[in-house]
Amino acid sequence: MRFVAFAALNAALFGFASAANAETAEDDAGFYMAVNIGKASLSDPTVTYYDVGGTFGGTGATDSATATVNTKSATTFGGAVGYDFGTIRPELEVQYGRHNIESLTFVALNGSAVTLTPSDRTDVCDYLEATSCGGSGNTFVIAGSRVRQLSAMGNVWLDLPIGSGITPYVGGGFGITGFEVDGEGTGKMAWQLGAGAAVKLTKGVALTVDYRHRSVGAATVEYDSASGFTISKLSTNSFTAGLRFTF
């Protein structure tokens, strides 16, 4: 339903913008390059480590340990190249962000809720190959742990000039996001929706402010044939400011 409503809104706005701003659109057309920087927050994902039976005290063929990951907001930066047709702007965008992991809280071992003993904490810390583990109970604070994301997206934006050199826009796109958790990662398909506004500074130069919501599907990362981890969907919300140069 979200995509249907979004498509209907874009279609209605496109008709309005095309009729009212044809002359302005023609003046602004051309190839462009854009750069931006801002802040991004990552929804706290769930990670499930799996390994051979007995690793986490189980008796089956495979053991699992499930934890929620609490991440900090991160600086994000990127750039794009595209073509401004006046109302429609297709582009290719690259965006990078690195979120420090504030803590891991283990909620289950082998599918059952658990309260870790000091001995269990030592075993988990050893499994994570951490030099030290802060925190207490089921929560671990491991210095230097992070989630990295590098996204390459194909976007289409709809410009809605309102005069006075201000042009709001809405749109979205699809692409791929490569992500890494403490040195282990993979790539998955991703989609995003967004909105923003461009403020014309001089001919061919505009200041931009943007909001993006990007979603990356759940994935499995293998350490070897018997062990690895699965990570839930990654949802990122970012606010950025930048410059766009049209040629």
PDB file of N, CA and C in Angstrom, residues 92-126:
ATOM      1  N   LEU A  92      22.248   8.506 -10.403  1.00  0.00           N
ATOM      2  CA  LEU A  92      22.943   7.427  -9.714  1.00  0.00           C
ATOM      3  C   LEU A  92      23.581   8.021  -8.467  1.00  0.00           C
ATOM      4  N   GLU A  93      23.326   7.393  -7.316  1.00  0.00           N
ATOM      5  CA  GLU A  93      23.760   7.938  -6.032  1.00  0.00           C
ATOM      6  C   GLU A  93      24.582   6.910  -5.270  1.00  0.00           C
ATOM      7  N   VAL A  94      25.645   7.361  -4.612  1.00  0.00           N
ATOM      8  CA  VAL A  94      26.453   6.526  -3.719  1.00  0.00           C
ATOM      9  C   VAL A  94      26.450   7.180  -2.339  1.00  0.00           C
ATOM     10  N   GLN A  95      26.221   6.374  -1.283  1.00  0.00           N
ATOM     11  CA  GLN A  95      26.155   6.905   0.073  1.00  0.00           C
ATOM     12  C   GLN A  95      26.877   5.964   1.031  1.00  0.00           C
ATOM     13  N   TYR A  96      27.614   6.545   1.975  1.00  0.00           N
ATOM     14  CA  TYR A  96      28.381   5.734   2.926  1.00  0.00           C
ATOM     15  C   TYR A  96      28.087   6.190   4.349  1.00  0.00           C
ATOM     16  N   GLY A  97      27.963   5.238   5.276  1.00  0.00           N
ATOM     17  CA  GLY A  97      27.790   5.549   6.691  1.00  0.00           C
ATOM     18  C   GLY A  97      28.408   4.473   7.549  1.00  0.00           C
ATOM     19  N   ARG A  98      28.902   4.869   8.728  1.00  0.00           N
ATOM     20  CA  ARG A  98      29.515   3.913   9.650  1.00  0.00           C
ATOM     21  C   ARG A  98      28.946   4.151  11.045  1.00  0.00           C
ATOM     22  N   HIS A  99      28.206   3.164  11.554  1.00  0.00           N
ATOM     23  CA  HIS A  99      27.554   3.283  12.849  1.00  0.00           C
ATOM     24  C   HIS A  99      28.319   2.481  13.894  1.00  0.00           C
ATOM     25  N   ASN A 100      28.766   3.144  14.944  1.00  0.00           N
ATOM     26  CA  ASN A 100      29.381   2.423  16.050  1.00  0.00           C
ATOM     27  C   ASN A 100      28.317   1.641  16.811  1.00  0.00           C
ATOM     28  N   ILE A 101      28.684   0.429  17.205  1.00  0.00           N
ATOM     29  CA  ILE A 101      27.778  -0.401  18.001  1.00  0.00           C
ATOM     30  C   ILE A 101      27.968  -0.033  19.466  1.00  0.00           C
ATOM     31  N   GLU A 102      26.898   0.473  20.066  1.00  0.00           N
ATOM     32  CA  GLU A 102      26.962   0.888  21.468  1.00  0.00           C
ATOM     33  C   GLU A 102      26.941  -0.320  22.397  1.00  0.00           C
ATOM     34  N   SER A 103      26.117  -1.311  22.061  1.00  0.00           N
ATOM     35  CA  SER A 103      26.046  -2.510  22.895  1.00  0.00           C
ATOM     36  C   SER A 103      25.321  -3.634  22.166  1.00  0.00           C
ATOM     37  N   LEU A 104      25.573  -4.855  22.635  1.00  0.00           N
ATOM     38  CA  LEU A 104      24.847  -6.053  22.199  1.00  0.00           C
ATOM     39  C   LEU A 104      24.154  -6.631  23.417  1.00  0.00           C
ATOM     40  N   THR A 105      22.854  -6.886  23.316  1.00  0.00           N
ATOM     41  CA  THR A 105      22.124  -7.488  24.423  1.00  0.00           C
ATOM     42  C   THR A 105      21.578  -8.838  23.984  1.00  0.00           C
ATOM     43  N   PHE A 106      22.095  -9.912  24.572  1.00  0.00           N
ATOM     44  CA  PHE A 106      21.667 -11.257  24.200  1.00  0.00           C
ATOM     45  C   PHE A 106      20.323 -11.562  24.859  1.00  0.00           C
ATOM     46  N   VAL A 107      19.390 -12.004  24.038  1.00  0.00           N
ATOM     47  CA  VAL A 107      18.019 -12.237  24.512  1.00  0.00           C
ATOM     48  C   VAL A 107      17.645 -13.721  24.504  1.00  0.00           C
ATOM     49  N   ALA A 108      18.406 -14.552  23.773  1.00  0.00           N
ATOM     50  CA  ALA A 108      18.035 -15.975  23.705  1.00  0.00           C
ATOM     51  C   ALA A 108      19.240 -16.823  23.323  1.00  0.00           C
ATOM     52  N   LEU A 109      19.286 -18.006  23.883  1.00  0.00           N
ATOM     53  CA  LEU A 109      20.230 -19.036  23.460  1.00  0.00           C
ATOM     54  C   LEU A 109      19.414 -20.235  23.014  1.00  0.00           C
ATOM     55  N   ASN A 110      19.668 -20.676  21.790  1.00  0.00           N
ATOM     56  CA  ASN A 110      18.947 -21.818  21.220  1.00  0.00           C
ATOM     57  C   ASN A 110      17.435 -21.640  21.294  1.00  0.00           C
ATOM     58  N   GLY A 111      17.004 -20.387  21.083  1.00  0.00           N
ATOM     59  CA  GLY A 111      15.588 -20.088  21.006  1.00  0.00           C
ATOM     60  C   GLY A 111      14.903 -19.846  22.330  1.00  0.00           C
ATOM     61  N   SER A 112      15.607 -19.979  23.450  1.00  0.00           N
ATOM     62  CA  SER A 112      14.993 -19.788  24.766  1.00  0.00           C
ATOM     63  C   SER A 112      15.589 -18.563  25.456  1.00  0.00           C
ATOM     64  N   ALA A 113      14.720 -17.810  26.149  1.00  0.00           N
ATOM     65  CA  ALA A 113      15.193 -16.650  26.898  1.00  0.00           C
ATOM     66  C   ALA A 113      16.234 -17.086  27.924  1.00  0.00           C
ATOM     67  N   VAL A 114      17.222 -16.212  28.164  1.00  0.00           N
ATOM     68  CA  VAL A 114      18.335 -16.607  29.021  1.00  0.00           C
ATOM     69  C   VAL A 114      18.829 -15.425  29.835  1.00  0.00           C
ATOM     70  N   THR A 115      19.328 -15.717  31.027  1.00  0.00           N
ATOM     71  CA  THR A 115      20.061 -14.749  31.841  1.00  0.00           C
ATOM     72  C   THR A 115      21.482 -15.280  31.978  1.00  0.00           C
ATOM     73  N   LEU A 116      22.447 -14.550  31.440  1.00  0.00           N
ATOM     74  CA  LEU A 116      23.816 -15.037  31.392  1.00  0.00           C
ATOM     75  C   LEU A 116      24.493 -14.948  32.757  1.00  0.00           C
ATOM     76  N   THR A 117      25.187 -16.017  33.109  1.00  0.00           N
ATOM     77  CA  THR A 117      26.020 -16.031  34.313  1.00  0.00           C
ATOM     78  C   THR A 117      27.382 -15.420  33.972  1.00  0.00           C
ATOM     79  N   PRO A 118      28.201 -15.081  34.982  1.00  0.00           N
ATOM     80  CA  PRO A 118      29.558 -14.583  34.687  1.00  0.00           C
ATOM     81  C   PRO A 118      30.350 -15.532  33.788  1.00  0.00           C
ATOM     82  N   SER A 119      30.181 -16.842  34.006  1.00  0.00           N
ATOM     83  CA  SER A 119      30.865 -17.827  33.162  1.00  0.00           C
ATOM     84  C   SER A 119      30.355 -17.756  31.721  1.00  0.00           C
ATOM     85  N   ASP A 120      29.021 -17.609  31.551  1.00  0.00           N
ATOM     86  CA  ASP A 120      28.438 -17.475  30.215  1.00  0.00           C
ATOM     87  C   ASP A 120      28.987 -16.224  29.516  1.00  0.00           C
ATOM     88  N   ARG A 121      29.102 -15.130  30.263  1.00  0.00           N
ATOM     89  CA  ARG A 121      29.609 -13.886  29.682  1.00  0.00           C
ATOM     90  C   ARG A 121      31.019 -14.085  29.140  1.00  0.00           C
ATOM     91  N   THR A 122      31.837 -14.806  29.902  1.00  0.00           N
ATOM     92  CA  THR A 122      33.212 -15.074  29.451  1.00  0.00           C
ATOM     93  C   THR A 122      33.211 -15.880  28.161  1.00  0.00           C
ATOM     94  N   ASP A 123      32.346 -16.894  28.099  1.00  0.00           N
ATOM     95  CA  ASP A 123      32.269 -17.731  26.898  1.00  0.00           C
ATOM     96  C   ASP A 123      31.814 -16.919  25.685  1.00  0.00           C
ATOM     97  N   VAL A 124      30.797 -16.044  25.880  1.00  0.00           N
ATOM     98  CA  VAL A 124      30.307 -15.229  24.772  1.00  0.00           C
ATOM     99  C   VAL A 124      31.384 -14.255  24.318  1.00  0.00           C
ATOM    100  N   CYS A 125      32.072 -13.626  25.273  1.00  0.00           N
ATOM    101  CA  CYS A 125      33.133 -12.686  24.921  1.00  0.00           C
ATOM    102  C   CYS A 125      34.228 -13.381  24.114  1.00  0.00           C
ATOM    103  N   ASP A 126      34.587 -14.606  24.514  1.00  0.00           N
ATOM    104  CA  ASP A 126      35.591 -15.377  23.774  1.00  0.00           C
ATOM    105  C   ASP A 126      35.091 -15.688  22.363  1.00  0.00           C
TER     106      ASP A 126
END
